[in-house]
Coordinates of C-alpha atoms in Angstrom, one line a residue:
M285 CA 224.9 83.0 -59.3
E286 CA 226.9 81.9 -62.3
S287 CA 224.9 78.7 -62.7
F288 CA 221.7 80.7 -62.4
D289 CA 222.8 83.2 -65.1
A290 CA 224.0 80.3 -67.3
S291 CA 220.6 78.5 -67.1
W292 CA 218.7 81.7 -67.8
L293 CA 220.9 82.6 -70.8
A294 CA 220.4 79.1 -72.2
E295 CA 216.7 79.4 -71.9
L296 CA 216.7 82.9 -73.4
C297 CA 218.8 82.0 -76.4
G298 CA 216.7 78.9 -77.0
M299 CA 213.5 81.0 -77.1
L300 CA 214.8 83.8 -79.3
P301 CA 215.2 83.2 -83.0
R302 CA 218.5 83.3 -84.9
V303 CA 220.7 83.8 -81.8
L304 CA 224.2 82.6 -82.5
R305 CA 226.0 83.5 -79.3
G306 CA 225.3 85.0 -75.9
L307 CA 227.2 86.4 -73.0
V308 CA 226.3 87.7 -69.5
L309 CA 228.6 90.0 -67.4
S310 CA 227.9 90.8 -63.8
A311 CA 229.2 94.0 -62.2
G312 CA 228.8 95.5 -58.7
G313 CA 229.6 99.0 -59.8
E314 CA 233.0 98.7 -61.5
R315 CA 233.6 99.6 -65.1
H316 CA 234.8 96.2 -66.3
A317 CA 232.9 93.1 -65.1
P318 CA 233.7 89.4 -65.2
E319 CA 231.9 87.0 -67.4
T320 CA 229.3 84.9 -65.5
A321 CA 227.6 83.0 -68.4
R322 CA 228.3 82.0 -72.0
W323 CA 226.1 80.3 -74.6
P324 CA 226.9 77.9 -76.1
Q325 CA 228.8 76.9 -72.9
A326 CA 231.3 74.7 -74.7
A327 CA 232.3 77.4 -77.1
A328 CA 235.6 79.3 -76.9
P329 CA 235.6 82.8 -75.3
F330 CA 234.0 85.6 -77.2
P331 CA 236.4 88.5 -77.1
D332 CA 234.4 90.6 -79.5
L333 CA 231.2 90.3 -77.5
L334 CA 233.1 90.8 -74.3
A335 CA 234.6 94.1 -75.6
L336 CA 231.2 95.2 -76.8
A337 CA 229.6 94.4 -73.4
N338 CA 232.3 96.2 -71.5
A339 CA 231.8 99.3 -73.7
A340 CA 228.0 99.2 -73.0
L341 CA 228.8 98.9 -69.3
T342 CA 231.3 101.9 -69.4
Q343 CA 228.9 104.1 -71.4
R344 CA 225.8 102.9 -69.4
E345 CA 223.8 102.5 -72.6
P346 CA 223.0 99.9 -75.3
R347 CA 225.6 99.3 -78.0
C348 CA 225.1 97.5 -81.3
E349 CA 227.4 96.7 -84.3
E350 CA 226.7 95.0 -87.6
R351 CA 229.1 92.2 -88.6
R352 CA 230.1 91.1 -92.0
P353 CA 229.3 87.7 -93.4
R354 CA 231.5 84.9 -91.8
P355 CA 231.3 81.2 -91.3
G356 CA 228.1 80.4 -89.3
A357 CA 226.5 83.7 -90.4
P358 CA 226.9 84.0 -94.2
A359 CA 224.2 86.7 -94.4
G360 CA 225.9 88.9 -91.8
S361 CA 224.8 89.4 -88.2
L362 CA 224.1 92.0 -85.5
C363 CA 225.9 92.2 -82.2
L364 CA 224.3 94.1 -79.4
A365 CA 225.0 94.6 -75.7
V366 CA 222.5 96.1 -73.2
P367 CA 223.3 97.0 -69.5
F368 CA 220.6 96.5 -66.8
A369 CA 220.6 97.9 -63.3
L370 CA 219.0 95.4 -60.8
R371 CA 217.1 96.4 -57.7
S372 CA 219.9 94.8 -55.6
G373 CA 222.4 97.4 -56.9
A374 CA 224.2 95.0 -59.1
T375 CA 224.5 95.4 -62.9
R376 CA 224.1 92.8 -65.6
V377 CA 225.2 93.2 -69.2
V378 CA 223.6 90.9 -71.8
A379 CA 225.3 90.6 -75.2
L380 CA 223.9 88.6 -78.1
E381 CA 224.9 88.0 -81.8
V382 CA 221.8 87.6 -84.0
A383 CA 222.1 86.1 -87.5
E384 CA 220.5 87.9 -90.5
A385 CA 219.7 91.0 -88.5
K386 CA 220.4 94.7 -89.3
E387 CA 221.0 97.7 -87.1
T388 CA 217.5 98.9 -87.9
E389 CA 216.2 95.9 -85.8
A390 CA 218.3 96.8 -82.8
A391 CA 215.4 98.5 -81.0
A392 CA 213.2 95.4 -81.2
W393 CA 216.0 93.2 -79.9
I394 CA 216.7 95.5 -77.1
E395 CA 213.1 95.4 -76.1
R396 CA 213.2 91.6 -76.1
L397 CA 216.3 91.7 -73.9
R398 CA 214.5 94.0 -71.5
T399 CA 211.6 91.6 -71.2
G400 CA 214.0 88.7 -70.7
M401 CA 215.9 90.7 -68.0
A402 CA 212.6 91.4 -66.1
W403 CA 212.0 87.6 -66.2
H404 CA 215.5 87.1 -64.9
E405 CA 215.1 89.5 -62.0
A406 CA 211.8 87.9 -61.0
L407 CA 213.3 84.5 -61.0
L408 CA 216.3 85.8 -59.1
R409 CA 214.2 87.3 -56.4
R410 CA 212.3 84.1 -56.1
E411 CA 215.4 82.0 -55.8
T412 CA 216.8 84.5 -53.2
A413 CA 213.6 84.3 -51.1
R414 CA 213.6 80.5 -51.4
A415 CA 217.2 80.3 -50.2
R416 CA 216.5 82.7 -47.3
L417 CA 213.5 80.6 -46.3
A418 CA 215.5 77.4 -46.5
K419 CA 218.1 78.9 -44.2
L420 CA 215.5 80.0 -41.7
L421 CA 213.8 76.6 -41.7
E422 CA 217.2 74.9 -41.3
I423 CA 217.9 77.1 -38.3
L424 CA 214.5 76.3 -36.9
G425 CA 214.9 72.6 -37.6
T426 CA 217.8 72.4 -35.2
G427 CA 215.4 73.0 -32.4
L428 CA 212.5 70.8 -33.5
G429 CA 214.2 67.6 -32.6
Q430 CA 214.9 68.7 -29.0
P431 CA 212.5 67.5 -26.3
R432 CA 213.1 70.4 -23.8
L433 CA 212.5 74.1 -24.4
R434 CA 216.0 75.1 -23.2
D435 CA 217.7 72.6 -25.4
A436 CA 215.6 73.6 -28.4
L437 CA 216.3 77.3 -27.9
T438 CA 220.0 76.8 -27.3
A439 CA 220.3 74.9 -30.6
V440 CA 218.4 77.6 -32.5
A441 CA 220.5 80.4 -30.9
T442 CA 223.8 78.6 -31.8
A443 CA 222.7 78.0 -35.4
L444 CA 221.5 81.7 -35.8
A445 CA 224.8 83.0 -34.3
S446 CA 226.8 81.0 -36.9
Q447 CA 224.5 82.2 -39.7
L448 CA 224.7 85.9 -38.8
G449 CA 228.2 85.9 -37.6
C450 CA 227.1 87.0 -34.1
E451 CA 229.3 86.8 -31.0
R452 CA 226.3 85.8 -28.9
V453 CA 222.6 85.1 -29.5
S454 CA 220.3 84.8 -26.5
I455 CA 216.6 83.9 -26.2
G456 CA 214.3 84.8 -23.3
V457 CA 210.9 83.9 -22.1
P458 CA 208.5 86.0 -20.0
Q459 CA 208.0 85.5 -16.3
R460 CA 206.6 87.6 -13.5
G461 CA 208.4 90.9 -13.3
G462 CA 210.1 90.7 -16.8
M463 CA 212.0 88.5 -19.2
R464 CA 214.2 85.6 -18.2
V465 CA 217.1 84.5 -20.4
E466 CA 216.4 80.9 -21.2
A467 CA 219.2 80.0 -23.7
L468 CA 222.5 81.4 -24.9
S469 CA 224.4 80.3 -28.0
H470 CA 227.3 77.9 -27.5
S471 CA 226.3 77.6 -23.8
A472 CA 224.6 74.5 -22.4
G473 CA 224.5 76.0 -18.9
F474 CA 225.0 79.4 -17.3
E475 CA 224.6 81.2 -14.0
P476 CA 221.1 82.7 -13.9
R477 CA 222.2 85.6 -11.6
A478 CA 225.1 86.9 -13.8
A479 CA 225.3 90.6 -14.6
L480 CA 225.3 89.7 -18.4
L481 CA 222.0 87.9 -18.1
R482 CA 220.4 90.8 -16.2
D483 CA 221.5 93.2 -19.0
L484 CA 220.2 90.9 -21.7
A485 CA 216.9 90.6 -19.9
A486 CA 216.7 94.4 -19.7
A487 CA 217.3 94.7 -23.4
M488 CA 214.6 92.1 -24.1
D489 CA 212.1 93.9 -21.9
E490 CA 212.9 97.1 -23.8
A491 CA 211.9 95.5 -27.1
C492 CA 208.9 93.8 -25.7
D493 CA 207.6 96.9 -24.0
Q494 CA 207.7 98.7 -27.4
D495 CA 206.4 95.6 -29.2
A496 CA 208.9 96.3 -32.0
P497 CA 212.6 95.4 -32.9
V498 CA 215.1 97.7 -31.1
A499 CA 218.7 98.0 -32.4
H500 CA 221.8 100.0 -31.2
P501 CA 223.3 101.6 -33.1
A502 CA 220.1 101.9 -35.2
P503 CA 220.5 101.3 -38.9
A504 CA 219.9 104.2 -41.3
G505 CA 216.2 104.8 -42.0
A506 CA 215.0 102.9 -38.9
P507 CA 212.1 104.4 -36.9
P508 CA 213.2 106.0 -33.6
R509 CA 213.1 103.6 -30.6
V510 CA 214.0 103.8 -26.9
D511 CA 217.3 101.9 -26.7
R512 CA 218.9 102.8 -23.4
A513 CA 219.1 99.2 -22.2
H514 CA 220.7 98.2 -25.5
E515 CA 223.2 101.0 -25.3
A516 CA 224.1 99.9 -21.7
L517 CA 224.5 96.3 -22.8
L518 CA 226.8 97.3 -25.7
Q519 CA 229.0 99.6 -23.4
R520 CA 229.3 97.1 -20.5
H521 CA 230.1 94.0 -22.6
G522 CA 232.0 95.3 -25.6
A523 CA 229.7 94.3 -28.5
G524 CA 229.9 96.1 -31.8
A525 CA 226.1 96.2 -32.3
V526 CA 223.1 94.7 -30.5
W527 CA 219.4 94.3 -31.4
S528 CA 216.4 92.5 -29.9
V529 CA 213.2 91.2 -31.6
P530 CA 210.0 90.2 -29.7
L531 CA 208.6 86.7 -30.2
A532 CA 204.8 86.3 -30.5
A533 CA 202.3 83.5 -31.1
E534 CA 198.6 84.1 -31.8
G535 CA 199.0 87.8 -30.7
E536 CA 200.5 86.8 -27.3
L537 CA 204.1 87.6 -26.2
V538 CA 206.0 84.4 -25.7
G539 CA 209.7 85.6 -25.7
A540 CA 212.4 87.7 -27.1
L541 CA 215.5 87.3 -29.2
T542 CA 218.7 89.3 -28.7
C543 CA 221.7 89.2 -31.0
E544 CA 225.2 90.8 -30.4
L545 CA 227.8 91.4 -33.1
P546 CA 231.6 91.3 -32.3
A547 CA 233.4 94.6 -31.5
G548 CA 234.0 96.6 -34.6
A549 CA 231.2 95.0 -36.6
S550 CA 228.1 97.0 -37.8
L551 CA 224.5 95.9 -38.1
E552 CA 223.4 95.2 -41.6
P553 CA 219.7 95.6 -42.5
R554 CA 219.8 92.1 -44.0
S555 CA 220.8 90.6 -40.6
L556 CA 218.0 92.5 -38.8
R557 CA 215.5 91.4 -41.4
Q558 CA 216.6 87.8 -41.2
S559 CA 216.3 87.8 -37.4
E560 CA 212.7 89.3 -37.6
E561 CA 211.7 86.5 -40.1
L562 CA 213.1 83.9 -37.8
A563 CA 211.2 85.4 -34.8
G564 CA 207.9 84.9 -36.7
L565 CA 208.7 81.2 -37.0
L566 CA 210.3 80.8 -33.6
G567 CA 207.3 82.2 -31.6
P568 CA 204.9 79.3 -32.2
L569 CA 207.8 76.8 -31.4
V570 CA 208.3 78.5 -28.0
A571 CA 204.6 78.6 -27.3
L572 CA 204.2 74.9 -28.1
H573 CA 207.2 73.9 -25.8
R574 CA 206.0 76.1 -22.9
A575 CA 202.5 74.6 -23.2
A576 CA 203.9 71.1 -23.3
E577 CA 206.3 71.6 -20.3
A578 CA 203.7 73.4 -18.1
P579 CA 202.7 71.5 -14.9
G580 CA 199.4 69.7 -14.9
L581 CA 197.8 72.2 -12.5
E582 CA 199.1 75.1 -14.6
R583 CA 197.6 73.7 -17.7
L584 CA 194.3 73.1 -15.9
R585 CA 194.3 76.6 -14.6
R586 CA 194.9 78.0 -18.1
L587 CA 192.1 75.9 -19.5
A588 CA 189.7 77.1 -16.8
A589 CA 190.8 80.7 -17.2
A590 CA 190.2 80.5 -20.9
K591 CA 186.7 79.0 -20.4
L592 CA 185.5 80.9 -17.4
G593 CA 187.8 83.9 -17.1
W594 CA 186.8 86.5 -14.6
L595 CA 183.5 84.8 -14.0
T596 CA 185.1 82.5 -11.4
T597 CA 186.0 85.4 -9.2
R598 CA 183.9 87.0 -6.5
E599 CA 183.8 90.2 -8.5
G600 CA 182.6 88.1 -11.5
H601 CA 179.7 86.8 -9.5
W602 CA 178.6 90.3 -8.5
A603 CA 179.0 91.4 -12.2
V604 CA 176.9 88.5 -13.4
S605 CA 174.1 89.3 -10.8
I606 CA 174.1 93.0 -11.8
A607 CA 174.1 92.1 -15.5
A608 CA 171.2 89.8 -15.0
A609 CA 169.2 92.5 -13.2
L610 CA 170.0 95.0 -15.9
C611 CA 168.9 92.5 -18.6
V612 CA 165.5 92.0 -16.9
L613 CA 165.1 95.8 -16.6
V614 CA 166.0 96.4 -20.2
A615 CA 163.8 93.5 -21.4
A616 CA 160.8 95.1 -19.7
T617 CA 161.2 98.5 -21.2
P618 CA 159.7 99.3 -24.6
G619 CA 161.8 99.4 -27.7
A620 CA 161.5 99.9 -31.5
H621 CA 160.1 96.9 -33.3
R622 CA 161.7 96.7 -36.7
V623 CA 160.9 94.3 -39.5
R624 CA 163.8 93.2 -41.5
A625 CA 163.4 92.6 -45.3
D626 CA 165.6 92.1 -48.3
A627 CA 165.2 95.1 -50.6
Q628 CA 165.9 96.0 -54.3
L629 CA 165.9 99.3 -56.1
E630 CA 163.7 99.5 -59.2
G631 CA 163.2 102.4 -61.6
R632 CA 159.9 104.3 -61.2
I633 CA 159.2 103.5 -64.8
Q634 CA 160.9 101.1 -67.2
R635 CA 160.8 101.4 -71.0
A636 CA 161.5 98.4 -73.2
V637 CA 163.5 98.6 -76.4
V638 CA 162.0 96.0 -78.8
A639 CA 163.0 94.8 -82.3
G640 CA 160.8 96.7 -84.9
I641 CA 161.4 94.1 -87.6
D642 CA 162.7 90.6 -88.0
G643 CA 166.4 90.5 -88.6
Y644 CA 169.9 89.8 -87.4
L645 CA 171.7 91.7 -84.6
V646 CA 175.0 93.1 -86.0
Q647 CA 176.0 95.8 -83.6
V648 CA 175.8 96.4 -79.9
E649 CA 176.7 99.8 -78.4
A650 CA 175.4 99.6 -74.9
H651 CA 175.4 97.1 -72.1
P652 CA 173.6 96.6 -68.8
G653 CA 174.6 99.4 -66.3
D654 CA 175.5 101.9 -69.0
V655 CA 174.0 105.4 -68.6
V656 CA 172.5 106.5 -71.9
A657 CA 170.8 109.6 -73.3
R658 CA 167.5 109.8 -75.2
G659 CA 168.0 109.0 -78.9
Q660 CA 171.4 107.3 -78.3
L661 CA 172.2 104.3 -80.5
L662 CA 172.0 101.1 -78.4
A663 CA 172.1 98.4 -81.1
R664 CA 171.6 97.9 -84.8
L665 CA 170.0 95.1 -86.9
D666 CA 171.4 94.0 -90.3
D667 CA 169.9 96.3 -93.0
R668 CA 171.7 95.1 -96.1
D669 CA 168.7 93.4 -97.6
L670 CA 166.6 96.5 -96.9
Q671 CA 169.2 98.7 -98.6
V672 CA 169.2 96.5 -101.6
E673 CA 165.4 96.5 -101.7
Q674 CA 165.4 100.3 -101.3
R675 CA 167.7 100.8 -104.3
Q676 CA 165.6 98.5 -106.4
W677 CA 162.4 100.4 -105.6
A678 CA 164.1 103.7 -106.0
G679 CA 165.3 102.6 -109.4
R680 CA 161.8 101.3 -110.3
L681 CA 160.3 104.6 -109.2
E682 CA 162.8 106.5 -111.4
Q683 CA 161.9 104.3 -114.3
I684 CA 158.2 104.9 -113.8
R685 CA 158.8 108.7 -113.7
Q686 CA 160.7 108.5 -117.0
E687 CA 157.8 106.6 -118.5
Q688 CA 155.5 109.3 -117.2
R689 CA 157.5 112.0 -118.9
G690 CA 157.3 110.0 -122.2
A691 CA 153.5 109.5 -121.8
L692 CA 153.2 113.2 -121.0
A693 CA 155.1 114.1 -124.2
S694 CA 152.8 111.9 -126.3
H695 CA 149.7 113.1 -124.5
D696 CA 148.7 109.5 -123.6
R697 CA 146.3 110.2 -120.7
S698 CA 145.3 106.6 -120.0
Q699 CA 148.9 105.6 -119.8
L700 CA 149.6 108.6 -117.5
R701 CA 146.9 107.4 -115.0
I702 CA 148.3 103.9 -115.0
L703 CA 151.9 105.1 -114.4
A704 CA 150.7 107.5 -111.7
A705 CA 149.2 104.5 -109.8
R706 CA 152.3 102.5 -110.3
A707 CA 154.4 105.5 -109.1
A708 CA 152.3 105.9 -106.0
Q709 CA 152.6 102.1 -105.2
A710 CA 156.4 102.3 -105.7
D711 CA 156.7 105.4 -103.5
A712 CA 154.6 103.8 -100.7
Q713 CA 156.8 100.7 -100.9
L714 CA 159.9 102.9 -100.7
Q715 CA 158.5 104.7 -97.6
L716 CA 157.8 101.4 -96.0
I717 CA 161.4 100.2 -96.6
E718 CA 162.8 103.5 -95.2
A719 CA 160.6 103.1 -92.1
N720 CA 162.0 99.6 -91.7
L721 CA 165.5 100.9 -92.2
A722 CA 164.9 103.4 -89.3
R723 CA 163.6 100.5 -87.2
T724 CA 167.0 98.7 -87.6
R725 CA 168.5 101.4 -85.3
L726 CA 167.5 100.7 -81.7
V727 CA 167.8 103.9 -79.7
A728 CA 167.2 104.9 -76.1
P729 CA 163.6 106.0 -75.5
L730 CA 164.7 108.2 -72.5
D731 CA 167.6 109.3 -70.4
G732 CA 168.5 106.6 -67.9
A733 CA 170.4 103.4 -67.4
I734 CA 170.1 100.0 -69.0
V735 CA 168.8 97.7 -66.3
R736 CA 168.2 94.5 -68.3
G737 CA 169.4 92.9 -71.5
D738 CA 173.0 91.8 -72.4
L739 CA 173.2 91.6 -76.2
R740 CA 176.9 90.8 -76.4
Q741 CA 176.2 87.1 -76.6
L742 CA 173.5 87.6 -79.3
L743 CA 175.6 89.2 -82.0
G744 CA 174.8 87.6 -85.3
S745 CA 171.7 85.9 -83.9
P746 CA 168.2 86.4 -85.4
V747 CA 165.6 88.4 -83.5
Q748 CA 161.9 88.6 -84.0
K749 CA 159.7 91.6 -84.4
G750 CA 158.4 92.6 -81.0
Q751 CA 161.1 90.8 -79.1
V752 CA 162.2 92.8 -76.0
L753 CA 166.0 93.3 -76.3
L754 CA 166.8 96.0 -73.6
E755 CA 165.1 97.8 -70.7
V756 CA 165.9 101.3 -69.8
A757 CA 165.0 103.0 -66.4
P758 CA 165.4 106.7 -65.6
L759 CA 167.9 107.7 -62.9
D760 CA 165.7 110.4 -61.3
G761 CA 163.0 108.2 -59.8
Y762 CA 163.2 105.0 -57.8
R763 CA 161.0 102.7 -55.8
V764 CA 162.0 100.2 -53.2
V765 CA 160.7 96.7 -53.5
L766 CA 160.8 94.8 -50.1
E767 CA 160.4 91.1 -49.6
V768 CA 158.8 90.7 -46.2
D769 CA 158.6 87.3 -44.5
E770 CA 155.1 86.1 -44.2
R771 CA 155.6 85.8 -40.4
D772 CA 156.2 89.6 -40.2
V773 CA 153.9 90.9 -43.0
A774 CA 151.0 91.4 -40.5
F775 CA 153.1 94.1 -38.7
V776 CA 153.7 96.2 -41.9
A777 CA 151.3 98.9 -42.9
Q778 CA 151.1 101.7 -45.4
G779 CA 152.9 104.9 -44.3
Q780 CA 155.4 103.3 -42.0
P781 CA 159.0 104.7 -42.2
G782 CA 162.1 102.7 -42.6
K783 CA 165.8 102.7 -43.4
L784 CA 167.6 101.0 -46.3
V785 CA 171.4 100.2 -46.4
L786 CA 173.0 99.2 -49.7
P787 CA 176.3 97.4 -50.0
A788 CA 177.3 100.1 -52.5
L789 CA 176.7 102.8 -49.9
P790 CA 177.3 101.1 -46.5
G791 CA 177.7 104.4 -44.7
D792 CA 174.4 105.9 -45.8
A793 CA 171.1 104.8 -44.5
L794 CA 168.4 105.8 -47.0
S795 CA 165.0 106.8 -45.6
F796 CA 161.8 105.4 -47.2
T797 CA 158.1 105.2 -46.6
V798 CA 155.9 102.2 -47.2
D799 CA 153.5 102.9 -50.1
R800 CA 151.7 99.6 -50.6
V801 CA 151.5 96.1 -49.2
T802 CA 150.6 93.8 -52.1
P803 CA 149.0 90.4 -51.7
V804 CA 151.6 89.0 -54.1
A805 CA 153.7 86.3 -52.5
V806 CA 157.0 84.8 -53.8
V807 CA 159.1 81.9 -52.7
S808 CA 162.7 82.9 -52.0
D809 CA 165.3 80.6 -50.3
G810 CA 162.6 78.2 -49.3
E811 CA 160.6 80.9 -47.5
N812 CA 157.3 82.6 -48.5
R813 CA 157.6 86.3 -48.8
F814 CA 155.3 89.2 -49.7
R815 CA 156.1 92.1 -51.9
V816 CA 156.0 95.5 -50.3
E817 CA 156.6 98.7 -52.3
A818 CA 158.0 101.9 -50.8
R819 CA 159.3 105.3 -52.0
L820 CA 162.7 106.9 -51.2
E821 CA 162.6 110.2 -49.4
Q822 CA 165.8 111.6 -50.8
P823 CA 167.4 109.5 -53.6
A824 CA 171.1 109.8 -53.9
A825 CA 172.8 110.6 -57.2
S826 CA 174.9 107.4 -57.0
L827 CA 171.9 105.1 -56.9
R828 CA 171.4 102.7 -59.8
P829 CA 168.4 100.4 -60.6
G830 CA 169.0 96.8 -59.5
M831 CA 171.0 97.6 -56.4
E832 CA 170.1 95.3 -53.5
G833 CA 170.4 95.8 -49.7
V834 CA 168.8 95.3 -46.3
A835 CA 165.8 97.3 -45.1
R836 CA 164.3 97.7 -41.7
I837 CA 160.7 98.9 -41.3
E838 CA 159.6 100.8 -38.2
A839 CA 156.6 98.7 -37.0
G840 CA 155.9 100.5 -33.7
R841 CA 157.2 100.1 -30.1
R842 CA 156.8 97.0 -28.0
A843 CA 158.5 95.4 -25.0
R844 CA 162.0 94.3 -25.8
I845 CA 161.4 90.8 -24.3
W846 CA 158.6 90.4 -26.9
I847 CA 160.8 91.7 -29.7
W848 CA 163.5 89.2 -28.8
T849 CA 161.2 86.2 -28.2
H850 CA 158.1 86.6 -30.4
A851 CA 159.6 84.7 -33.4
L852 CA 160.5 81.7 -31.2
I853 CA 157.1 81.7 -29.5
D854 CA 155.2 81.9 -32.8
W855 CA 157.3 79.0 -34.2
L856 CA 156.5 76.9 -31.1
R857 CA 152.8 77.7 -31.4
V858 CA 152.7 76.5 -35.0
G859 CA 154.8 73.5 -34.1
L860 CA 152.5 72.5 -31.3
W861 CA 149.4 73.1 -33.4
S862 CA 150.7 70.8 -36.1
W863 CA 151.8 68.0 -33.7
L864 CA 149.0 68.0 -31.0
P865 CA 145.9 66.0 -31.8

C-alpha cells in the first residue's frame, strides 16, 4: 500500500502546479497515523507537514497555514492538510506545501485534493480487484494442470484452504441421491463411508437445495437460510464456522464447495465473498472434467438425450402422434388472416415554415421533435442590413418631411407636390423593409411538433427565399401510412380494421381502419410495396409524428393451413412459371 500511495502522490504533485512538498498519512481509526508516502522521496522528514496532517486527522477537518518566505519559497507558501474517509473504513490525510499561495486559495486547493483522492480511491479499488482476481486465478490454476477431476479438485481445495486460513475445504459432485464428497484439502485419499463425509455431503445438499450460499453462524446482514446440516457439522466436528457454496456451469448444478474454519475463528464477509467468486470460476472446470471422464456410453447417452430428449420414449411417441393429430385438426379450422405491414405515423396536415427573404440563418430556437405553440419563434435570419436600410429610409423620410414644412411655409405648391410624391415613395419603401424585417422571424404556423428540418448545422449559412426550413404537424390528428407487400396488397380493402404496435408503446395496440389503398408503389429493402393509408380510432396523447411500428390488417378468415402455406405456394407458382417453357 505504501508503494501505491507513493506512486499516486508523485503523480499528483507532478500534475499540480507550484507544489514543493507532499505527504500522505494512513489511519485505520486512530488519532495519529504513520506516514506512508513522501514527495520528494529522497527528502528529509517533514515534521511541520506531519504535525499539520495529524492536527487535521484529530479535528477531522482541513487545516491550512501560511508560511513566511524561506529558501525554496522566497514568496511564501501555503501548507494545507485534508483528511479523507475511504469506503474501506480507512482514513487518508494528504498534506501539501504550495509555493506563492495564500490562505484565500485554500478552498480551490482543497477541491483539487478531493478530486485527486477520488482518483486515488478508484485506482485503489481497481488494484484491489485485480489482486483478488489474480489470487483466484492462481488458486484455479493449481487444478488446471491435473489430468483427473479428483486431483484437480484436491489441488484447488488445498490452495483455497491456505488462502482463507481454513481447517478443511471439501468439494463435492452430484450423484443419484445427493452430493458425494470428491476432494478434501491436504488429503489425497479418504474413506468414502466416514461420518465426516456424510455430514459434509449433507451440508452441500442443504446449500444446493436452496441454490444459494449457506453459512453457520451466518454473518451479520446475511439473508435467512436453512442451516441445520451446517450446524450439525459444526457441533460434531468442532469447527469455528462453516459455509457451503453451490457450483454451477451453464445453469446446471455441477458441485458444491464447503469451507470450515478452525475452532474459535469467525467467518468474515471477505472470505465468503472470495469463495463465491471462486465457485463461479470452478463450476466450468468441474463440468469440463466430468464430461471428459464420462464413459463412452454415458457421453453417447447425454448426446442422444440432448438431441432427442423425451421423444425417444414410448410416451414421447404417443405425444408425437397426438400432437400431429391436433396439428391437422387445427390446420383445417378457420383462423384470422392478418396482413403484416411496416407502419409510420404522419400528421393529418403538415405546415411548412419557409424563408420569406434571402438571408443568413443566425438563430435556431427549435429542433425536430420539439412541441411548439402557434406564433413561437423557431429561427431568425440576419436582419442587420435591413435595419441599416430601415434607418436610412427613415432618415430620408424625415428629411423630406422637413422640406415639406419649408415648402409649406413658403407657399411653394409645386414643390409640395414633388415632396409629397417622394414622401409616399420613401414611406412605401420603409413599409417594405419593415415587412422584410418581420419575415426574418420564422414562427410556428400552428400548435404542434416539428417533424422535419434540423437547422443546427445550417447556422451562418445562406438561405433562399421560398426555401423550406422546417415542417410542423399538429398533435391532435394522425394518419397511419402502411407499406404493404405487393404479394399481400390484393387482400387489403377499404374499411378493414387492424392493430398497430409502436416500439415507443409496446404494451398498447392501437386500433385503426383502412381508409385508402393507393396505387403508389415504393421499393423498400429490395421489395416492392404499396402505400395504404388508415386512420387511428383513438389516438394516444403520447404519440408523435414520425413514430414507426408494425401493423396487422384483419383481411378476413381462412383455413389456417392456407394462412401458413399460401406465401410458399405463391412463390413456387411464380418460380415454376418463370422456369417452365
